[in-house]
Amino acid sequence: MEPRAPGRRTAAVLVGLLAAALVPLAPGTAAADRVEAAGGTGPYDAGYVTTVRLRDHTVYRPLDLPGNELLPVVAWGNGACRADGTWFENILTEFASHGFLVIANGRPGGTGRTDPEMLTEAVDWAVEENDRLFSEYRGRIDTDNIAVMGQSCGGLETYEVADDPRITTTVLWNSGLLDDSDNHLLDDLHAPIAYFAGGPTDIAYENALDDWERIPSDLPAFMGNLDVGHFGTFAEPDGGEYGRVGTAWLKWQLKGDTEAGREFVGDECGLCSTEWDVRQRNLS
């Protein structure tokens, strides 16, 4: 495939403008220490907390930590690299309700911009909390199973840290590299990767397809496009179809749930022959 550098750079400008102008804001209170309201369709009532040990993040979790199940880690980067940890509250609460510890860049209702290092900080915090004496998370986090993911600009942040050997899976939502000078980041991918995008009307669609052609040929990879545009179904209750499919990917990759994996594997996969346009590589 021929390089598409001009298109990528144009997308960089438009993604920033569109994300700032059009993505609906989720409610959040910057001063909140904990949100007790239950959410999500999973077996756990989930909400978010903040902690002085990770001041610039928002932590989504089962409100009552399960005693019989370790929580895999999901680090999340927001669209527009915006430092609002409740911007994608619906889908992140959905993930947490299925038994994941989800750590979003930014405080609840926060402002400003994030950076890739914040994703690494989230993973570091989870690892440390799992070992820290007197931590309520001590011995409750599955630090061997870690996902890093993000939407749009948050997906670009994900690429920046994807060489971390602790990462079990990498997921990009409505995202792809904006400039061919960054293609070297694709060479450092080592974990199974999923791309979930919004079809031809998604401003990141061509960029994601270009990345798909450039990722290592032996890398387990999945791409699903649903014709919902750049802003997907994030604003729908529980993250809509994105929430359902993202949860299935996390269950498969981080919990070894083979039933969930059937959504993605084989010619008769669960997403095959549906409204999703599916591509697969090295999945079994």
PDB file of C-alpha atoms in Angstrom:
ATOM      1  CA  MET A   1       0.000   0.000   0.000  1.00  0.00           C
ATOM      2  CA  GLU A   2       1.298   3.453  -0.934  1.00  0.00           C
ATOM      3  CA  PRO A   3       2.008   5.842   1.927  1.00  0.00           C
ATOM      4  CA  ARG A   4      -0.740   8.335   2.704  1.00  0.00           C
ATOM      5  CA  ALA A   5       1.198  10.988   4.589  1.00  0.00           C
ATOM      6  CA  PRO A   6      -0.804  14.043   3.401  1.00  0.00           C
ATOM      7  CA  GLY A   7      -4.089  12.406   4.397  1.00  0.00           C
ATOM      8  CA  ARG A   8      -2.707  11.478   7.776  1.00  0.00           C
ATOM      9  CA  ARG A   9      -1.573  15.005   8.553  1.00  0.00           C
ATOM     10  CA  THR A  10      -4.942  16.429   7.475  1.00  0.00           C
ATOM     11  CA  ALA A  11      -6.649  13.937   9.760  1.00  0.00           C
ATOM     12  CA  ALA A  12      -4.509  15.133  12.669  1.00  0.00           C
ATOM     13  CA  VAL A  13      -6.026  18.595  12.466  1.00  0.00           C
ATOM     14  CA  LEU A  14      -9.587  17.409  11.915  1.00  0.00           C
ATOM     15  CA  VAL A  15      -9.515  14.813  14.681  1.00  0.00           C
ATOM     16  CA  GLY A  16      -8.550  17.480  17.198  1.00  0.00           C
ATOM     17  CA  LEU A  17     -11.231  19.903  16.024  1.00  0.00           C
ATOM     18  CA  LEU A  18     -14.001  17.332  15.775  1.00  0.00           C
ATOM     19  CA  ALA A  19     -13.224  15.652  19.064  1.00  0.00           C
ATOM     20  CA  ALA A  20     -13.227  18.955  20.894  1.00  0.00           C
ATOM     21  CA  ALA A  21     -16.467  20.114  19.287  1.00  0.00           C
ATOM     22  CA  LEU A  22     -18.679  17.073  18.908  1.00  0.00           C
ATOM     23  CA  VAL A  23     -18.027  14.307  21.431  1.00  0.00           C
ATOM     24  CA  PRO A  24     -20.709  14.540  24.130  1.00  0.00           C
ATOM     25  CA  LEU A  25     -19.519  15.274  27.623  1.00  0.00           C
ATOM     26  CA  ALA A  26     -20.154  12.726  30.345  1.00  0.00           C
ATOM     27  CA  PRO A  27     -21.131  13.984  33.780  1.00  0.00           C
ATOM     28  CA  GLY A  28     -18.443  14.029  36.418  1.00  0.00           C
ATOM     29  CA  THR A  29     -17.460  15.954  39.516  1.00  0.00           C
ATOM     30  CA  ALA A  30     -13.795  16.796  39.862  1.00  0.00           C
ATOM     31  CA  ALA A  31     -13.956  16.765  43.644  1.00  0.00           C
ATOM     32  CA  ALA A  32     -15.642  13.368  43.910  1.00  0.00           C
ATOM     33  CA  ASP A  33     -13.758  10.633  45.700  1.00  0.00           C
ATOM     34  CA  ARG A  34     -16.246   7.949  44.821  1.00  0.00           C
ATOM     35  CA  VAL A  35     -19.386   7.478  42.775  1.00  0.00           C
ATOM     36  CA  GLU A  36     -21.674   4.960  44.425  1.00  0.00           C
ATOM     37  CA  ALA A  37     -24.266   4.810  41.619  1.00  0.00           C
ATOM     38  CA  ALA A  38     -24.203   1.373  40.029  1.00  0.00           C
ATOM     39  CA  GLY A  39     -23.663   0.889  36.313  1.00  0.00           C
ATOM     40  CA  GLY A  40     -22.864  -1.683  33.645  1.00  0.00           C
ATOM     41  CA  THR A  41     -24.447  -4.943  32.514  1.00  0.00           C
ATOM     42  CA  GLY A  42     -21.891  -7.266  34.082  1.00  0.00           C
ATOM     43  CA  PRO A  43     -22.139  -9.252  37.312  1.00  0.00           C
ATOM     44  CA  TYR A  44     -20.664  -6.422  39.395  1.00  0.00           C
ATOM     45  CA  ASP A  45     -22.128  -3.016  40.197  1.00  0.00           C
ATOM     46  CA  ALA A  46     -19.429  -0.644  38.997  1.00  0.00           C
ATOM     47  CA  GLY A  47     -18.507   2.995  39.492  1.00  0.00           C
ATOM     48  CA  TYR A  48     -15.400   5.142  39.660  1.00  0.00           C
ATOM     49  CA  VAL A  49     -13.056   6.361  42.368  1.00  0.00           C
ATOM     50  CA  THR A  50     -10.138   8.729  42.634  1.00  0.00           C
ATOM     51  CA  THR A  51      -7.013   8.273  44.718  1.00  0.00           C
ATOM     52  CA  VAL A  52      -4.285  10.568  45.981  1.00  0.00           C
ATOM     53  CA  ARG A  53      -1.775   7.953  44.868  1.00  0.00           C
ATOM     54  CA  LEU A  54      -2.774   8.515  41.236  1.00  0.00           C
ATOM     55  CA  ARG A  55      -4.122  12.048  41.269  1.00  0.00           C
ATOM     56  CA  ASP A  56      -4.481  12.605  37.523  1.00  0.00           C
ATOM     57  CA  HIS A  57      -6.540   9.510  36.749  1.00  0.00           C
ATOM     58  CA  THR A  58     -10.003   8.050  37.284  1.00  0.00           C
ATOM     59  CA  VAL A  59     -10.329   4.428  38.402  1.00  0.00           C
ATOM     60  CA  TYR A  60     -13.371   2.382  37.343  1.00  0.00           C
ATOM     61  CA  ARG A  61     -13.961  -0.779  39.374  1.00  0.00           C
ATOM     62  CA  PRO A  62     -16.561  -3.050  40.906  1.00  0.00           C
ATOM     63  CA  LEU A  63     -17.876  -1.052  43.851  1.00  0.00           C
ATOM     64  CA  ASP A  64     -17.364  -4.120  46.036  1.00  0.00           C
ATOM     65  CA  LEU A  65     -14.088  -5.765  45.067  1.00  0.00           C
ATOM     66  CA  PRO A  66     -14.675  -9.467  44.403  1.00  0.00           C
ATOM     67  CA  GLY A  67     -12.987 -11.874  46.783  1.00  0.00           C
ATOM     68  CA  ASN A  68     -12.849 -14.802  44.367  1.00  0.00           C
ATOM     69  CA  GLU A  69     -11.650 -13.169  41.147  1.00  0.00           C
ATOM     70  CA  LEU A  70      -8.577 -11.139  40.281  1.00  0.00           C
ATOM     71  CA  LEU A  71      -9.168  -7.964  38.273  1.00  0.00           C
ATOM     72  CA  PRO A  72      -7.165  -7.613  35.030  1.00  0.00           C
ATOM     73  CA  VAL A  73      -5.991  -4.075  34.267  1.00  0.00           C
ATOM     74  CA  VAL A  74      -7.231  -1.803  31.457  1.00  0.00           C
ATOM     75  CA  ALA A  75      -5.430   1.535  30.942  1.00  0.00           C
ATOM     76  CA  TRP A  76      -7.453   4.004  28.850  1.00  0.00           C
ATOM     77  CA  GLY A  77      -6.514   7.101  26.827  1.00  0.00           C
ATOM     78  CA  ASN A  78      -9.275   9.577  25.955  1.00  0.00           C
ATOM     79  CA  GLY A  79     -10.146  11.004  22.573  1.00  0.00           C
ATOM     80  CA  ALA A  80      -8.559  14.396  21.864  1.00  0.00           C
ATOM     81  CA  CYS A  81      -6.011  13.431  24.573  1.00  0.00           C
ATOM     82  CA  ARG A  82      -8.390  15.255  26.880  1.00  0.00           C
ATOM     83  CA  ALA A  83      -7.720  14.974  30.618  1.00  0.00           C
ATOM     84  CA  ASP A  84     -11.312  14.181  31.587  1.00  0.00           C
ATOM     85  CA  GLY A  85     -11.510  10.746  33.147  1.00  0.00           C
ATOM     86  CA  THR A  86     -15.309  10.634  32.890  1.00  0.00           C
ATOM     87  CA  TRP A  87     -15.588  11.541  29.215  1.00  0.00           C
ATOM     88  CA  PHE A  88     -16.021   7.857  28.288  1.00  0.00           C
ATOM     89  CA  GLU A  89     -17.779   6.913  31.510  1.00  0.00           C
ATOM     90  CA  ASN A  90     -20.426   4.680  29.914  1.00  0.00           C
ATOM     91  CA  ILE A  91     -18.118   2.197  28.236  1.00  0.00           C
ATOM     92  CA  LEU A  92     -15.509   2.215  31.002  1.00  0.00           C
ATOM     93  CA  THR A  93     -18.129   1.490  33.648  1.00  0.00           C
ATOM     94  CA  GLU A  94     -19.362  -1.350  31.447  1.00  0.00           C
ATOM     95  CA  PHE A  95     -15.874  -2.865  31.309  1.00  0.00           C
ATOM     96  CA  ALA A  96     -15.483  -2.553  35.071  1.00  0.00           C
ATOM     97  CA  SER A  97     -18.836  -4.263  35.688  1.00  0.00           C
ATOM     98  CA  HIS A  98     -17.421  -7.392  34.046  1.00  0.00           C
ATOM     99  CA  GLY A  99     -14.555  -7.600  36.504  1.00  0.00           C
ATOM    100  CA  PHE A 100     -11.852  -5.319  35.168  1.00  0.00           C
ATOM    101  CA  LEU A 101      -9.893  -2.537  36.862  1.00  0.00           C
ATOM    102  CA  VAL A 102     -10.075   0.312  34.349  1.00  0.00           C
ATOM    103  CA  ILE A 103      -7.836   3.348  34.783  1.00  0.00           C
ATOM    104  CA  ALA A 104      -8.608   6.365  32.600  1.00  0.00           C
ATOM    105  CA  ASN A 105      -6.303   9.299  31.984  1.00  0.00           C
ATOM    106  CA  GLY A 106      -7.561  12.459  33.680  1.00  0.00           C
ATOM    107  CA  ARG A 107      -9.577  13.263  36.795  1.00  0.00           C
ATOM    108  CA  PRO A 108     -13.398  13.199  36.765  1.00  0.00           C
ATOM    109  CA  GLY A 109     -14.537  16.229  34.794  1.00  0.00           C
ATOM    110  CA  GLY A 110     -10.912  17.284  34.346  1.00  0.00           C
ATOM    111  CA  THR A 111      -9.472  19.689  31.802  1.00  0.00           C
ATOM    112  CA  GLY A 112      -6.225  20.003  29.903  1.00  0.00           C
ATOM    113  CA  ARG A 113      -4.338  17.391  27.904  1.00  0.00           C
ATOM    114  CA  THR A 114      -2.901  13.985  28.654  1.00  0.00           C
ATOM    115  CA  ASP A 115       0.291  12.313  27.493  1.00  0.00           C
ATOM    116  CA  PRO A 116       1.347   8.704  26.786  1.00  0.00           C
ATOM    117  CA  GLU A 117       3.291   8.459  30.033  1.00  0.00           C
ATOM    118  CA  MET A 118       0.003   8.613  31.928  1.00  0.00           C
ATOM    119  CA  LEU A 119      -0.907   5.180  30.561  1.00  0.00           C
ATOM    120  CA  THR A 120       2.346   3.790  31.931  1.00  0.00           C
ATOM    121  CA  GLU A 121       1.680   5.528  35.244  1.00  0.00           C
ATOM    122  CA  ALA A 122      -1.687   3.769  35.411  1.00  0.00           C
ATOM    123  CA  VAL A 123      -0.104   0.356  34.904  1.00  0.00           C
ATOM    124  CA  ASP A 124       2.667   1.126  37.412  1.00  0.00           C
ATOM    125  CA  TRP A 125       0.081   2.162  40.006  1.00  0.00           C
ATOM    126  CA  ALA A 126      -1.920  -1.044  39.571  1.00  0.00           C
ATOM    127  CA  VAL A 127       1.188  -3.201  39.955  1.00  0.00           C
ATOM    128  CA  GLU A 128       2.270  -1.289  43.053  1.00  0.00           C
ATOM    129  CA  GLU A 129      -1.204  -1.365  44.642  1.00  0.00           C
ATOM    130  CA  ASN A 130      -1.397  -5.116  44.198  1.00  0.00           C
ATOM    131  CA  ASP A 131       1.707  -5.452  46.388  1.00  0.00           C
ATOM    132  CA  ARG A 132       1.317  -2.488  48.755  1.00  0.00           C
ATOM    133  CA  LEU A 133       0.706  -3.330  52.394  1.00  0.00           C
ATOM    134  CA  PHE A 134      -2.731  -2.135  53.573  1.00  0.00           C
ATOM    135  CA  SER A 135      -3.901  -1.411  50.018  1.00  0.00           C
ATOM    136  CA  GLU A 136      -7.517  -2.442  49.465  1.00  0.00           C
ATOM    137  CA  TYR A 137      -6.321  -3.822  46.112  1.00  0.00           C
ATOM    138  CA  ARG A 138      -3.576  -5.955  47.648  1.00  0.00           C
ATOM    139  CA  GLY A 139      -3.667  -9.399  46.044  1.00  0.00           C
ATOM    140  CA  ARG A 140      -6.822  -8.532  44.076  1.00  0.00           C
ATOM    141  CA  ILE A 141      -5.307  -7.340  40.756  1.00  0.00           C
ATOM    142  CA  ASP A 142      -4.246  -9.634  37.929  1.00  0.00           C
ATOM    143  CA  THR A 143      -1.028  -7.875  36.976  1.00  0.00           C
ATOM    144  CA  ASP A 144      -0.177 -10.595  34.456  1.00  0.00           C
ATOM    145  CA  ASN A 145      -3.058  -9.510  32.228  1.00  0.00           C
ATOM    146  CA  ILE A 146      -2.990  -5.882  31.135  1.00  0.00           C
ATOM    147  CA  ALA A 147      -4.699  -4.080  28.257  1.00  0.00           C
ATOM    148  CA  VAL A 148      -3.815  -0.615  27.026  1.00  0.00           C
ATOM    149  CA  MET A 149      -6.344   1.095  24.787  1.00  0.00           C
ATOM    150  CA  GLY A 150      -7.584   4.490  23.687  1.00  0.00           C
ATOM    151  CA  GLN A 151      -9.915   6.364  21.366  1.00  0.00           C
ATOM    152  CA  SER A 152      -8.667   8.656  18.572  1.00  0.00           C
ATOM    153  CA  CYS A 153      -5.790  10.664  20.109  1.00  0.00           C
ATOM    154  CA  GLY A 154      -5.853   8.209  23.005  1.00  0.00           C
ATOM    155  CA  GLY A 155      -5.113   5.483  20.492  1.00  0.00           C
ATOM    156  CA  LEU A 156      -2.005   7.377  19.406  1.00  0.00           C
ATOM    157  CA  GLU A 157      -0.951   7.484  23.061  1.00  0.00           C
ATOM    158  CA  THR A 158      -1.503   3.726  23.164  1.00  0.00           C
ATOM    159  CA  TYR A 159       0.895   3.215  20.267  1.00  0.00           C
ATOM    160  CA  GLU A 160       3.546   5.185  22.142  1.00  0.00           C
ATOM    161  CA  VAL A 161       3.598   2.738  25.061  1.00  0.00           C
ATOM    162  CA  ALA A 162       2.712  -0.482  23.221  1.00  0.00           C
ATOM    163  CA  ASP A 163       6.288  -1.780  23.438  1.00  0.00           C
ATOM    164  CA  ASP A 164       5.887  -2.242  27.224  1.00  0.00           C
ATOM    165  CA  PRO A 165       6.468  -5.989  27.787  1.00  0.00           C
ATOM    166  CA  ARG A 166       3.796  -6.054  30.509  1.00  0.00           C
ATOM    167  CA  ILE A 167       1.035  -5.409  27.972  1.00  0.00           C
ATOM    168  CA  THR A 168      -1.120  -8.426  27.103  1.00  0.00           C
ATOM    169  CA  THR A 169      -3.240  -6.764  24.421  1.00  0.00           C
ATOM    170  CA  THR A 170      -3.393  -3.410  22.636  1.00  0.00           C
ATOM    171  CA  VAL A 171      -6.673  -1.902  21.403  1.00  0.00           C
ATOM    172  CA  LEU A 172      -7.267   1.149  19.214  1.00  0.00           C
ATOM    173  CA  TRP A 173     -10.697   2.731  18.944  1.00  0.00           C
ATOM    174  CA  ASN A 174     -11.326   5.017  15.938  1.00  0.00           C
ATOM    175  CA  SER A 175      -7.620   5.635  15.626  1.00  0.00           C
ATOM    176  CA  GLY A 176      -4.582   5.247  13.392  1.00  0.00           C
ATOM    177  CA  LEU A 177      -1.219   6.888  12.954  1.00  0.00           C
ATOM    178  CA  LEU A 178      -1.418  10.402  11.572  1.00  0.00           C
ATOM    179  CA  ASP A 179       2.009  10.625   9.949  1.00  0.00           C
ATOM    180  CA  ASP A 180       4.144   8.019   8.205  1.00  0.00           C
ATOM    181  CA  SER A 181       7.155   9.243  10.148  1.00  0.00           C
ATOM    182  CA  ASP A 182       5.634   7.394  13.128  1.00  0.00           C
ATOM    183  CA  ASN A 183       5.322   4.045  11.369  1.00  0.00           C
ATOM    184  CA  HIS A 184       8.279   2.739  13.375  1.00  0.00           C
ATOM    185  CA  LEU A 185       5.934   2.449  16.352  1.00  0.00           C
ATOM    186  CA  LEU A 186       4.160  -0.393  14.564  1.00  0.00           C
ATOM    187  CA  ASP A 187       7.373  -2.412  14.493  1.00  0.00           C
ATOM    188  CA  ASP A 188       7.412  -2.458  18.311  1.00  0.00           C
ATOM    189  CA  LEU A 189       3.978  -4.058  18.670  1.00  0.00           C
ATOM    190  CA  HIS A 190       4.270  -7.422  20.404  1.00  0.00           C
ATOM    191  CA  ALA A 191       0.829  -8.195  21.880  1.00  0.00           C
ATOM    192  CA  PRO A 192      -2.403  -9.181  20.104  1.00  0.00           C
ATOM    193  CA  ILE A 193      -4.035  -6.046  18.749  1.00  0.00           C
ATOM    194  CA  ALA A 194      -7.602  -5.051  17.924  1.00  0.00           C
ATOM    195  CA  TYR A 195      -8.825  -2.109  15.884  1.00  0.00           C
ATOM    196  CA  PHE A 196     -12.446  -1.029  16.337  1.00  0.00           C
ATOM    197  CA  ALA A 197     -13.443   1.783  14.004  1.00  0.00           C
ATOM    198  CA  GLY A 198     -16.501   3.521  12.606  1.00  0.00           C
ATOM    199  CA  GLY A 199     -16.367   2.597   8.931  1.00  0.00           C
ATOM    200  CA  PRO A 200     -15.702   4.844   5.926  1.00  0.00           C
ATOM    201  CA  THR A 201     -17.266   7.902   7.586  1.00  0.00           C
ATOM    202  CA  ASP A 202     -14.806   7.632  10.479  1.00  0.00           C
ATOM    203  CA  ILE A 203     -12.048  10.188   9.952  1.00  0.00           C
ATOM    204  CA  ALA A 204      -9.560   7.613  11.268  1.00  0.00           C
ATOM    205  CA  TYR A 205     -10.759   4.835   8.920  1.00  0.00           C
ATOM    206  CA  GLU A 206      -8.078   5.194   6.227  1.00  0.00           C
ATOM    207  CA  ASN A 207      -5.351   5.645   8.834  1.00  0.00           C
ATOM    208  CA  ALA A 208      -6.377   2.468  10.638  1.00  0.00           C
ATOM    209  CA  LEU A 209      -6.435   0.514   7.363  1.00  0.00           C
ATOM    210  CA  ASP A 210      -2.971   1.807   6.533  1.00  0.00           C
ATOM    211  CA  ASP A 211      -1.690   0.668   9.932  1.00  0.00           C
ATOM    212  CA  TRP A 212      -3.314  -2.743   9.423  1.00  0.00           C
ATOM    213  CA  GLU A 213      -1.189  -3.266   6.321  1.00  0.00           C
ATOM    214  CA  ARG A 214       1.999  -2.267   8.172  1.00  0.00           C
ATOM    215  CA  ILE A 215       1.801  -4.108  11.506  1.00  0.00           C
ATOM    216  CA  PRO A 216       4.082  -7.155  11.903  1.00  0.00           C
ATOM    217  CA  SER A 217       2.778  -9.958   9.687  1.00  0.00           C
ATOM    218  CA  ASP A 218       2.927 -12.550  12.479  1.00  0.00           C
ATOM    219  CA  LEU A 219       1.017 -10.416  15.019  1.00  0.00           C
ATOM    220  CA  PRO A 220      -2.400 -11.743  16.113  1.00  0.00           C
ATOM    221  CA  ALA A 221      -4.755  -8.998  14.955  1.00  0.00           C
ATOM    222  CA  PHE A 222      -8.430  -8.182  14.515  1.00  0.00           C
ATOM    223  CA  MET A 223     -10.138  -5.255  12.842  1.00  0.00           C
ATOM    224  CA  GLY A 224     -13.844  -4.528  13.096  1.00  0.00           C
ATOM    225  CA  ASN A 225     -15.560  -1.630  11.395  1.00  0.00           C
ATOM    226  CA  LEU A 226     -19.125  -0.664  12.274  1.00  0.00           C
ATOM    227  CA  ASP A 227     -20.677   2.138  10.251  1.00  0.00           C
ATOM    228  CA  VAL A 228     -21.124   4.551  13.157  1.00  0.00           C
ATOM    229  CA  GLY A 229     -18.538   7.228  12.359  1.00  0.00           C
ATOM    230  CA  HIS A 230     -15.700   8.588  14.446  1.00  0.00           C
ATOM    231  CA  PHE A 231     -17.632   8.871  17.709  1.00  0.00           C
ATOM    232  CA  GLY A 232     -18.882   5.305  17.670  1.00  0.00           C
ATOM    233  CA  THR A 233     -21.434   4.206  20.256  1.00  0.00           C
ATOM    234  CA  PHE A 234     -19.573   5.483  23.324  1.00  0.00           C
ATOM    235  CA  ALA A 235     -22.388   7.829  24.384  1.00  0.00           C
ATOM    236  CA  GLU A 236     -25.010   5.064  24.345  1.00  0.00           C
ATOM    237  CA  PRO A 237     -25.947   3.277  27.587  1.00  0.00           C
ATOM    238  CA  ASP A 238     -23.136   0.930  28.628  1.00  0.00           C
ATOM    239  CA  GLY A 239     -21.187   2.019  25.542  1.00  0.00           C
ATOM    240  CA  GLY A 240     -23.647   0.438  23.119  1.00  0.00           C
ATOM    241  CA  GLU A 241     -22.274  -2.074  20.636  1.00  0.00           C
ATOM    242  CA  TYR A 242     -18.730  -0.879  21.267  1.00  0.00           C
ATOM    243  CA  GLY A 243     -19.204  -1.745  24.931  1.00  0.00           C
ATOM    244  CA  ARG A 244     -20.448  -5.236  24.134  1.00  0.00           C
ATOM    245  CA  VAL A 245     -17.697  -6.044  21.661  1.00  0.00           C
ATOM    246  CA  GLY A 246     -14.930  -4.414  23.703  1.00  0.00           C
ATOM    247  CA  THR A 247     -15.964  -6.431  26.745  1.00  0.00           C
ATOM    248  CA  ALA A 248     -15.829  -9.642  24.711  1.00  0.00           C
ATOM    249  CA  TRP A 249     -12.307  -8.833  23.513  1.00  0.00           C
ATOM    250  CA  LEU A 250     -11.134  -8.128  27.068  1.00  0.00           C
ATOM    251  CA  LYS A 251     -12.723 -11.306  28.407  1.00  0.00           C
ATOM    252  CA  TRP A 252     -10.974 -13.337  25.728  1.00  0.00           C
ATOM    253  CA  GLN A 253      -7.581 -11.703  25.908  1.00  0.00           C
ATOM    254  CA  LEU A 254      -7.314 -11.052  29.653  1.00  0.00           C
ATOM    255  CA  LYS A 255      -9.461 -13.803  31.158  1.00  0.00           C
ATOM    256  CA  GLY A 256      -9.039 -16.606  28.629  1.00  0.00           C
ATOM    257  CA  ASP A 257     -12.778 -16.763  27.909  1.00  0.00           C
ATOM    258  CA  THR A 258     -12.916 -18.870  24.737  1.00  0.00           C
ATOM    259  CA  GLU A 259     -16.667 -18.335  24.361  1.00  0.00           C
ATOM    260  CA  ALA A 260     -16.057 -14.583  24.145  1.00  0.00           C
ATOM    261  CA  GLY A 261     -13.230 -15.267  21.698  1.00  0.00           C
ATOM    262  CA  ARG A 262     -15.657 -16.830  19.243  1.00  0.00           C
ATOM    263  CA  GLU A 263     -16.848 -13.320  18.435  1.00  0.00           C
ATOM    264  CA  PHE A 264     -13.540 -12.749  16.658  1.00  0.00           C
ATOM    265  CA  VAL A 265     -12.127 -16.065  15.407  1.00  0.00           C
ATOM    266  CA  GLY A 266     -12.802 -17.971  12.195  1.00  0.00           C
ATOM    267  CA  ASP A 267     -14.974 -17.575   9.110  1.00  0.00           C
ATOM    268  CA  GLU A 268     -18.094 -18.041  11.221  1.00  0.00           C
ATOM    269  CA  CYS A 269     -17.096 -15.693  14.036  1.00  0.00           C
ATOM    270  CA  GLY A 270     -19.824 -13.959  16.004  1.00  0.00           C
ATOM    271  CA  LEU A 271     -19.161 -10.631  14.304  1.00  0.00           C
ATOM    272  CA  CYS A 272     -18.876 -12.197  10.850  1.00  0.00           C
ATOM    273  CA  SER A 273     -21.965 -11.905   8.628  1.00  0.00           C
ATOM    274  CA  THR A 274     -23.263  -9.027  10.752  1.00  0.00           C
ATOM    275  CA  GLU A 275     -23.154  -5.263  10.293  1.00  0.00           C
ATOM    276  CA  TRP A 276     -19.493  -5.406  11.300  1.00  0.00           C
ATOM    277  CA  ASP A 277     -16.880  -5.481   8.527  1.00  0.00           C
ATOM    278  CA  VAL A 278     -14.301  -7.921   9.862  1.00  0.00           C
ATOM    279  CA  ARG A 279     -10.616  -8.600   9.172  1.00  0.00           C
ATOM    280  CA  GLN A 280      -8.592 -11.262  10.976  1.00  0.00           C
ATOM    281  CA  ARG A 281      -4.981 -12.303  11.154  1.00  0.00           C
ATOM    282  CA  ASN A 282      -3.214 -15.074  13.129  1.00  0.00           C
ATOM    283  CA  LEU A 283      -6.139 -15.620  15.504  1.00  0.00           C
ATOM    284  CA  SER A 284      -7.033 -19.027  16.912  1.00  0.00           C
TER     285      SER A 284
END
